[in-house]
Coordinates of C-alpha atoms and ligand atoms in Angstrom, one line a residue:
X1 CA 3.7 -6.6 -18.3
X2 CA 1.7 -8.4 -15.8
X3 CA 2.1 -9.9 -12.5
X4 CA -0.4 -13.1 -12.1
X5 CA -0.8 -14.1 -8.7
X6 CA -2.7 -17.7 -8.3
X7 CA -4.5 -18.6 -5.0
X8 CA -4.6 -22.1 -3.4
X9 CA -7.3 -23.6 -5.1
X10 CA -5.9 -22.3 -8.6
X11 CA -2.8 -24.5 -7.8
X12 CA -4.6 -27.2 -6.0
X13 CA -3.9 -30.1 -8.3
X14 CA -2.5 -31.0 -11.7
X15 CA -5.6 -29.8 -13.5
X16 CA -5.2 -26.6 -12.0
X17 CA -1.7 -26.2 -12.6
X18 CA -2.3 -27.2 -16.4
X19 CA -4.9 -24.4 -16.5
X20 CA -2.4 -21.9 -14.7
X21 CA 0.1 -22.9 -17.3
X22 CA -2.3 -21.7 -20.3
X23 CA -3.2 -18.7 -18.3
X24 CA 0.4 -17.9 -18.4
X25 CA 1.0 -18.9 -21.8
X26 CA -1.7 -16.5 -23.0
X27 CA -0.3 -13.4 -21.1
X28 CA 3.1 -14.4 -22.7
X29 CA 1.9 -14.5 -26.0
X30 CA 0.2 -11.2 -25.7
X31 CA 3.1 -9.5 -23.9
X32 CA 5.9 -10.9 -25.7
X33 CA 7.5 -11.8 -22.2
X34 CA 6.7 -12.5 -18.6
X35 CA 4.5 -12.7 -16.7
X36 CA 5.9 -12.7 -13.0
X37 CA 4.2 -15.5 -11.2
X38 CA 3.4 -15.5 -7.6
X39 CA 1.5 -18.5 -6.0
X40 CA -0.1 -19.5 -2.9
X41 CA 0.4 -23.0 -1.2
X42 CA -1.8 -25.8 -2.7
X43 CA -5.3 -25.2 -0.9
X44 CA -5.4 -26.6 2.4
X45 CA -1.5 -26.7 3.0
X46 CA -1.0 -23.9 5.2
X47 CA -3.8 -25.1 7.4
X48 CA -2.1 -28.3 7.4
X49 CA 1.3 -27.2 8.1
X50 CA 0.1 -24.8 11.1
X51 CA -1.7 -28.1 12.5
X52 CA 1.5 -29.9 12.4
X53 CA 3.5 -27.3 14.1
X54 CA 0.8 -27.2 17.1
X55 CA 0.6 -30.9 17.2
X56 CA 4.2 -31.3 17.3
X57 CA 4.5 -29.2 20.4
X58 CA 2.8 -32.0 22.4
X59 CA 4.2 -35.2 22.9
X60 CA 1.1 -37.0 22.1
X61 CA 0.6 -35.1 18.7
X62 CA 3.9 -36.4 17.4
X63 CA 3.3 -39.3 15.7
X64 CA 0.0 -37.4 13.9
X65 CA 2.2 -34.7 12.5
X66 CA 4.7 -37.3 11.1
X67 CA 1.6 -38.6 9.5
X68 CA 0.8 -35.6 8.0
X69 CA 3.9 -34.7 6.9
X70 CA 3.8 -38.0 4.6
X71 CA 0.3 -37.2 3.3
X72 CA 2.1 -33.6 2.2
X73 CA 4.9 -35.4 0.7
X74 CA 2.7 -37.9 -1.2
X75 CA 0.5 -34.8 -2.4
X76 CA 3.5 -32.7 -3.9
X77 CA 5.3 -35.8 -5.3
X78 CA 2.0 -37.1 -6.9
X79 CA 1.6 -33.5 -8.5
X80 CA 5.3 -33.5 -9.7
X81 CA 5.0 -36.9 -11.1
X82 CA 1.9 -36.0 -13.1
X83 CA 3.4 -32.5 -14.4
X84 CA 7.0 -33.1 -14.9
X85 CA 8.5 -35.8 -17.0
X86 CA 11.8 -37.6 -16.6
X87 CA 14.6 -36.5 -16.4
X88 CA 13.6 -33.1 -15.1
X89 CA 11.5 -34.5 -12.6
X90 CA 14.1 -36.1 -10.4
X91 CA 15.6 -32.6 -9.3
X92 CA 12.2 -31.6 -8.2
X93 CA 11.2 -34.7 -6.4
X94 CA 14.6 -34.3 -4.8
X95 CA 13.5 -30.5 -3.6
X96 CA 10.3 -31.9 -2.3
X97 CA 11.8 -34.6 -0.1
X98 CA 14.4 -32.1 1.2
X99 CA 11.9 -29.7 2.3
X100 CA 9.8 -32.4 3.8
X101 CA 12.6 -34.0 5.5
X102 CA 13.7 -30.5 6.8
X103 CA 10.1 -30.2 8.4
X104 CA 10.1 -33.7 9.9
X105 CA 13.6 -32.5 11.5
X106 CA 11.9 -29.4 12.9
X107 CA 9.0 -31.3 14.2
X108 CA 11.1 -33.8 16.0
X109 CA 12.9 -31.0 17.5
X110 CA 9.9 -29.4 18.8
X111 CA 8.7 -32.4 20.3
X112 CA 11.9 -32.1 22.5
X113 CA 11.8 -28.5 23.3
X114 CA 7.7 -28.8 23.8
X115 CA 7.7 -25.1 22.5
X116 CA 7.0 -23.5 19.1
X117 CA 8.0 -20.1 18.8
X118 CA 6.6 -17.7 16.3
X119 CA 10.0 -17.7 14.4
X120 CA 9.7 -21.5 14.4
X121 CA 6.1 -21.6 13.2
X122 CA 7.1 -19.3 10.2
X123 CA 9.7 -21.8 9.0
X124 CA 7.0 -24.2 8.9
X125 CA 4.1 -22.2 7.6
X126 CA 6.5 -21.0 4.8
X127 CA 6.8 -24.4 3.5
X128 CA 3.7 -24.5 1.5
X129 CA 4.6 -21.9 -0.8
X130 CA 8.3 -22.9 -1.0
X131 CA 6.8 -26.1 -2.5
X132 CA 4.2 -25.1 -4.5
X133 CA 6.4 -22.5 -6.3
X134 CA 8.8 -25.0 -6.7
X135 CA 6.2 -27.7 -8.6
X136 CA 4.7 -24.5 -10.4
X137 CA 8.1 -23.4 -12.0
X138 CA 9.1 -26.9 -13.0
X139 CA 5.6 -27.7 -14.6
X140 CA 6.0 -24.2 -16.6
X141 CA 9.4 -25.3 -17.8
X142 CA 8.3 -29.0 -18.7
X143 CA 5.2 -27.1 -20.6
X144 CA 7.8 -25.3 -22.7
X145 CA 7.4 -22.1 -21.0
X146 CA 11.2 -21.3 -19.5
X147 CA 10.7 -20.6 -15.6
X148 CA 12.8 -19.6 -12.7
X149 CA 12.2 -20.4 -9.3
X150 CA 12.7 -17.5 -7.1
X151 CA 13.2 -17.9 -3.3
X152 CA 10.7 -15.5 -1.8
X153 CA 13.0 -15.5 1.1
X154 CA 15.6 -13.5 -0.9
X155 CA 13.0 -11.2 -2.8
X156 CA 10.7 -10.1 -0.1
X157 CA 12.7 -8.4 2.8
X158 CA 10.5 -7.8 6.1
X159 CA 10.7 -6.7 9.8
X160 CA 10.9 -9.3 12.3
X161 CA 7.4 -9.5 13.3
X162 CA 6.9 -13.2 12.5
X163 CA 3.6 -14.3 11.4
X164 CA 2.6 -10.9 10.4
X165 CA 5.8 -9.3 9.0
X166 CA 5.7 -6.0 7.4
X167 CA 8.0 -5.7 3.9
X168 CA 10.5 -2.9 3.9
X169 CA 9.8 -0.9 0.9
X170 CA 13.0 0.0 -0.1
X171 CA 14.9 -3.1 0.7
X172 CA 12.3 -5.4 -1.3
X173 CA 12.0 -3.2 -4.4
X174 CA 15.9 -3.2 -4.5
X175 CA 15.8 -7.3 -4.1
X176 CA 13.3 -7.6 -6.7
X177 CA 14.9 -5.6 -9.2
X178 CA 17.9 -7.5 -8.6
X179 CA 16.4 -11.1 -8.8
X180 CA 13.2 -10.9 -10.6
X181 CA 13.9 -8.2 -13.3
X182 CA 17.0 -10.3 -14.6
X183 CA 14.8 -13.2 -15.1
X184 CA 12.1 -11.3 -16.9
X185 CA 14.8 -9.7 -19.2
X186 CA 16.0 -13.2 -20.2
X187 CA 12.7 -13.9 -21.0
X188 CA 12.1 -16.5 -18.3
X189 CA 8.9 -16.6 -15.9
X190 CA 10.0 -15.9 -12.5
X191 CA 7.9 -17.8 -10.2
X192 CA 8.0 -17.3 -6.3
X193 CA 5.9 -18.4 -3.4
X194 CA 3.5 -15.6 -2.0
X195 CA 3.1 -15.0 1.8
X196 CA 6.8 -15.7 2.5
X197 CA 9.6 -13.5 3.1
X198 CA 12.7 -13.0 5.2
X199 CA 14.4 -10.3 7.5
X200 CA 17.8 -8.7 6.6
X201 CA 19.3 -11.6 8.7
X202 CA 17.8 -14.1 6.5
X203 CA 15.3 -15.4 9.0
X204 CA 12.1 -16.8 7.3
X205 CA 9.1 -14.6 7.8
X206 CA 5.6 -14.7 6.7
X207 CA 3.0 -11.8 5.9
X208 CA -0.2 -12.9 7.6
X209 CA -2.6 -15.2 6.6
X210 CA -3.9 -14.7 3.0
X211 CA -0.7 -12.5 2.5
X212 CA 0.0 -14.0 -1.0
X213 CA -2.0 -11.3 -2.7
X214 CA 0.1 -8.7 -0.7
X215 CA 3.2 -10.6 -2.2
X216 CA 1.5 -10.2 -5.6
X217 CA 1.1 -6.6 -5.2
X218 CA 4.7 -6.1 -3.8
X219 CA 6.2 -7.9 -7.2
X220 CA 3.8 -5.6 -9.3
X221 CA 5.0 -2.4 -7.5
X222 CA 8.6 -3.5 -7.5
X223 CA 8.9 -4.4 -11.2
X224 CA 6.6 -1.5 -12.4
X225 CA 3.8 -3.9 -13.7
X226 CA 1.1 -2.7 -15.8
X227 CA -1.5 -4.8 -14.1
X228 CA -1.6 -7.2 -11.3
X229 CA -3.9 -10.2 -11.7
X230 CA -5.4 -11.9 -8.8
X231 CA -6.4 -15.6 -10.0
X232 CA -9.0 -17.1 -7.7
X233 CA -11.9 -19.6 -7.9
X234 CA -14.6 -16.8 -8.4
X235 CA -15.8 -14.7 -11.3
X236 CA -14.7 -11.5 -9.4
X237 CA -16.4 -9.1 -7.0
X238 CA -20.2 -9.4 -7.0
X239 CA -22.8 -6.7 -6.2
X240 CA -24.3 -8.4 -3.3
X241 CA -23.8 -11.6 -0.9
X242 CA -25.1 -14.6 -2.9
X243 CA -26.3 -16.1 0.2
X244 CA -28.7 -13.2 0.4
X245 CA -29.2 -12.3 -3.5
X246 CA -29.9 -15.4 -5.7
X247 CA -28.4 -13.8 -8.6
X248 CA -25.9 -11.1 -7.9
X249 CA -24.1 -9.4 -10.7
X250 CA -20.5 -9.5 -11.3
X251 CA -19.0 -5.9 -10.6
X252 CA -16.9 -5.3 -13.9
X253 CA -15.1 -2.3 -12.4
X254 CA -14.7 -0.5 -9.1
X255 CA -12.2 2.0 -7.7
X256 CA -9.9 1.3 -4.4
X257 CA -12.1 3.6 -2.5
X258 CA -15.2 1.6 -3.3
X259 CA -13.5 -1.9 -2.6
X260 CA -12.5 -0.4 0.9
X261 CA -15.9 0.6 1.9
X262 CA -17.1 -2.7 0.7
X263 CA -14.5 -5.0 2.3
X264 CA -15.1 -3.1 5.5
X265 CA -18.7 -3.8 5.5
X266 CA -18.2 -7.3 5.0
X267 CA -18.3 -8.1 1.1
X268 CA -16.1 -10.7 -0.2
X269 CA -13.7 -8.6 -1.9
X270 CA -10.0 -8.0 -2.2
X271 CA -9.2 -5.6 0.7
X272 CA -7.3 -2.8 -0.5
X273 CA -4.8 -3.1 2.4
X274 CA -3.8 -6.5 1.2
X275 CA -2.8 -4.8 -2.2
X276 CA -1.8 -1.7 -0.9
X277 CA 1.6 -1.3 -2.8
X278 CA -0.7 -1.4 -5.8
X279 CA -2.9 1.1 -4.6
X280 CA 0.2 3.4 -3.8
X281 CA 1.5 3.0 -7.2
X282 CA -1.8 3.2 -9.2
X283 CA -1.4 -0.1 -10.5
X284 CA -4.8 -1.7 -11.8
X285 CA -5.8 -4.7 -10.0
X286 CA -7.9 -7.5 -11.7
X287 CA -9.7 -10.3 -9.9
X288 CA -10.1 -13.3 -12.3
X289 CA -11.2 -16.8 -12.2
X290 CA -8.9 -19.6 -13.3
X291 CA -11.4 -22.2 -14.0
X292 CA -13.5 -19.7 -16.4
X293 CA -10.3 -17.7 -17.6
X294 CA -12.2 -16.2 -20.4
X295 CA -14.4 -14.0 -18.1
X296 CA -14.0 -10.3 -17.7
X297 CA -13.5 -10.4 -14.0
X298 CA -13.4 -7.3 -11.8
X299 CA -11.1 -4.4 -12.3
X300 CA -10.3 -2.3 -9.4
X301 CA -8.4 0.8 -10.2
X302 CA -7.6 4.1 -8.7
X303 CA -10.1 6.4 -10.7
X304 CA -13.6 6.7 -9.4
X305 CA -16.1 4.2 -11.4
X306 CA -18.5 7.0 -12.7
X307 CA -19.6 5.2 -15.9
X308 CA -21.5 2.2 -14.6
X309 CA -24.6 1.4 -12.7
X310 CA -25.4 4.3 -10.3
X311 CA -24.5 2.2 -7.4
X312 CA -21.4 -0.1 -7.6
X313 CA -22.3 -2.8 -4.8
X314 CA -24.3 -3.6 -1.6
X315 CA -22.8 -5.1 1.5
X316 CA -24.2 -5.7 5.1
X317 CA -23.2 -6.6 8.6
X318 CA -25.9 -8.7 10.8
X319 CA -26.0 -8.9 14.5
X320 CA -25.1 -5.3 15.2
X321 CA -26.3 -3.7 18.5
X322 CA -27.5 0.0 18.6
X323 CA -26.8 1.9 21.4
X324 CA -28.7 5.1 22.1
X325 CA -27.2 7.6 24.2
X326 CA -28.9 10.8 25.7
X327 CA -27.5 13.4 27.7
X328 CA -29.1 14.2 30.9
X329 CA -27.4 17.5 31.1
X330 CA -28.6 20.5 29.7
X331 CA -29.0 21.1 25.9
X332 CA -25.8 21.7 23.8
X333 CA -23.5 21.0 26.9
X334 CA -20.1 20.6 24.9
X335 CA -17.7 17.8 25.7
X336 CA -20.6 15.2 25.5
X337 CA -19.5 13.4 22.6
X338 CA -15.9 13.3 23.8
X339 CA -17.1 11.7 26.8
X340 CA -19.0 9.0 25.1
X341 CA -16.4 7.9 22.6
X342 CA -13.8 7.8 25.6
X343 CA -16.0 5.2 27.2
X344 CA -15.9 3.1 23.6
X345 CA -12.5 3.8 23.5
X346 CA -11.8 2.5 27.2
X347 CA -13.6 -0.8 26.0
X348 CA -11.7 -1.3 23.0
X349 CA -14.9 -1.6 21.1
X350 CA -15.0 -0.1 17.8
X351 CA -18.0 1.9 16.4
X352 CA -19.5 1.5 12.9
X353 CA -22.1 4.0 12.4
X354 CA -22.9 7.5 14.3
X355 CA -25.7 9.6 14.2
X356 CA -26.2 12.6 16.3
X357 CA -28.9 15.1 17.3
X358 CA -28.6 18.0 19.6
X359 CA -29.2 16.0 22.9
X360 CA -28.4 12.2 21.5
X361 CA -26.3 10.1 19.7
X362 CA -26.8 6.7 18.6
X363 CA -24.0 4.5 17.4
X364 CA -23.8 1.0 16.2
X365 CA -21.0 -1.8 17.5
X366 CA -20.9 -5.5 16.1
X367 CA -18.7 -6.7 19.0
X368 CA -21.3 -6.9 21.8
X369 CA -18.9 -8.1 24.6
X370 CA -18.5 -4.8 26.5
X371 CA -21.9 -3.7 25.9
X372 CA -22.9 -4.3 29.5
X373 CA -19.7 -2.4 30.9
X374 CA -20.2 0.3 28.4
X375 CA -23.8 0.9 29.5
X376 CA -22.9 1.2 33.0
X377 CA -20.0 3.6 32.3
X378 CA -22.2 5.9 30.0
X379 CA -25.1 5.8 32.5
X380 CA -22.8 8.3 35.0
X381 CA -23.7 10.9 32.5
X382 CA -26.5 9.9 30.1
X383 CA -29.5 7.9 29.4
X384 CA -28.8 4.8 27.5
X385 CA -30.8 2.0 25.8
X386 CA -29.6 -0.8 23.5
X387 CA -31.3 -2.7 20.8
X388 CA -29.6 -5.8 19.5
X389 CA -30.5 -8.1 16.4
X390 CA -30.0 -5.1 14.0
X391 CA -28.1 -5.0 10.9
X392 CA -26.2 -2.4 8.7
X393 CA -27.1 -2.5 5.1
X394 CA -24.6 -0.4 3.0
X395 CA -24.9 0.9 -0.7
X396 CA -21.7 1.9 -2.2
X397 CA -20.8 3.9 -5.3
X398 CA -18.6 6.7 -6.5
X399 CA -21.5 8.3 -8.2
X400 CA -23.2 9.0 -4.6
X401 CA -20.7 11.9 -4.4
X402 CA -22.1 13.9 -7.2
X403 CA -25.7 12.6 -7.7
X404 CA -27.8 13.1 -4.8
X405 CA -30.9 11.7 -6.3
X406 CA -29.2 8.1 -6.0
X407 CA -29.2 8.5 -2.1
X408 CA -32.8 9.6 -2.2
X409 CA -33.7 6.5 -4.4
X410 CA -32.1 4.3 -1.9
X411 CA -34.2 5.8 0.9
X412 CA -37.3 5.6 -1.1
X413 CA -36.8 2.3 -2.3
X414 CA -36.8 1.0 1.3
X415 CA -39.7 3.1 2.3
X416 CA -41.7 0.1 3.8
X417 CA -38.8 -1.0 5.8
X418 CA -38.4 0.7 9.4
X419 CA -34.8 2.4 9.1
X420 CA -33.3 3.2 12.6
X421 CA -30.7 5.1 11.3
X422 CA -29.4 6.5 7.9
X423 CA -25.8 7.8 7.4
X424 CA -23.8 9.0 4.6
X425 CA -20.4 9.4 5.6
X426 CA -17.6 12.2 4.5
X427 CA -16.5 10.1 1.7
X428 CA -20.0 10.4 0.4
X429 CA -19.4 7.1 -1.7
X430 CA -21.7 5.2 0.5
X431 CA -25.1 5.3 2.5
X432 CA -25.5 3.2 5.1
X433 CA -28.8 2.3 6.6
X434 CA -29.3 0.5 10.4
X435 CA -32.4 -1.8 10.3
X436 CA -33.7 -4.9 12.1
X437 CA -31.6 -8.0 11.4
X438 CA -35.1 -9.6 10.3
X439 CA -35.6 -7.0 7.5
X440 CA -32.2 -7.1 5.9
X441 CA -32.9 -10.0 3.1
X442 CA -35.9 -8.2 2.0
X443 CA -34.2 -4.9 2.0
X444 CA -31.4 -6.1 0.2
X445 CA -33.5 -7.6 -2.3
X446 CA -35.5 -4.5 -3.0
X447 CA -32.1 -2.5 -3.4
X448 CA -30.8 -5.2 -5.6
X449 CA -34.0 -5.0 -7.9
X450 CA -33.9 -1.5 -8.2
X451 CA -30.1 -0.8 -9.0
X452 CA -29.0 -4.0 -10.5
X453 CA -31.6 -5.9 -12.4
Ligands
LIG501 N1 -1.1 -19.8 2.1 C1 -1.2 -18.6 2.8 C2 -2.4 -18.6 3.7 O1 -3.3 -19.7 3.6 C3 -1.2 -17.4 2.0 C4 -2.4 -17.2 1.0 O2 -2.6 -18.2 0.5 O3 -2.7 -16.0 0.6 O4 -2.8 -18.0 4.5
MG502 MG1 -6.2 -15.9 -0.6

């Protein structure tokens, strides 16, 4: 059976929830039971809740905060009225009102205390998912799919690091087996809010912004799902940034390792760290568009993707600075690289690409804040020059590992573009070039034409 996680836009309004219902119905018909459903808050709700919390901490923000609570109440009540008929509707309306009354009470207390602790912020931020999951569970049941609301605070057990809590693997797996599996066995569809958990003492926590994907992966791993589906508002992962390439292609399939490389270089793709429990258990993850459920989506699996196009995708990072560092000492002095990287470490500056020759090393940095201080520190033992307005262009594909001609093709396609650095890292599934920012769009177009069109 599958786990279906629906993002904020996929539960944003009654029409979206109706699409969700049909998606769930289809999965259920195919598998004979399930699926387990994880939902985000309705789009915009988490931001609104956090805004309410911060406004509540100041006396002047109080009335605005209460007004926004009423907007939230109206939005959820309207959903309930649209999706759930009488008499079941009444219980849902009560739940919504109770949650929002609690929110109003917390906000009033904050106005007195004038201080919002991370623990309180979590109580507030969690309400978006607690509400949306109630609405979806009731809407499914009303549509003839028996569903059971699962309180995520009982199912996802976490550390007490509020606002970015880490799930406790064994405790969470046990809780999921105790709560979610029986619902599935009873042929009900368990519905739980993503993003939310609680400590062993029952204090509400959240997993960090965007954490619902993580919840989906946890549930998938906990119940041993055969697939985790991430339903969103795009068709899947694209071969290149659509702001640069007019018609990027959909990537049908890629490996977790490729996804990690692309995400690191800024591609809009699910970052494997957000689906770690699925990666660890080798459970395939599929990204799908809830507006066009018939589309194939993008499948992310553990196996290297060797059967598709020679490259899997392109990603880029603009506005990077290249720092060239040349040893002023004799040739082959050992310890040079150590000293160089110590300086970057001292100024907490991450380095993306590194190329070296006998006496010099070039690195790229995308956070230029500390560059003046770094330059000064490096100048004590090296000659340093920097060049800004540079960009990284990264071509990713598992086939790069065993087919050296692909890397050669990448470089030769870019022959008329001045390349400042070229690097193929140890993973050998990416080749990265550093070029002028001004050349980035053209270079990306050339590569895209060559490999994807
Ligand atoms: N609602 C949360 C957020 O907006 C979690 C999520 O949607 O993944 O960050
Ligand atoms: Mg999200």
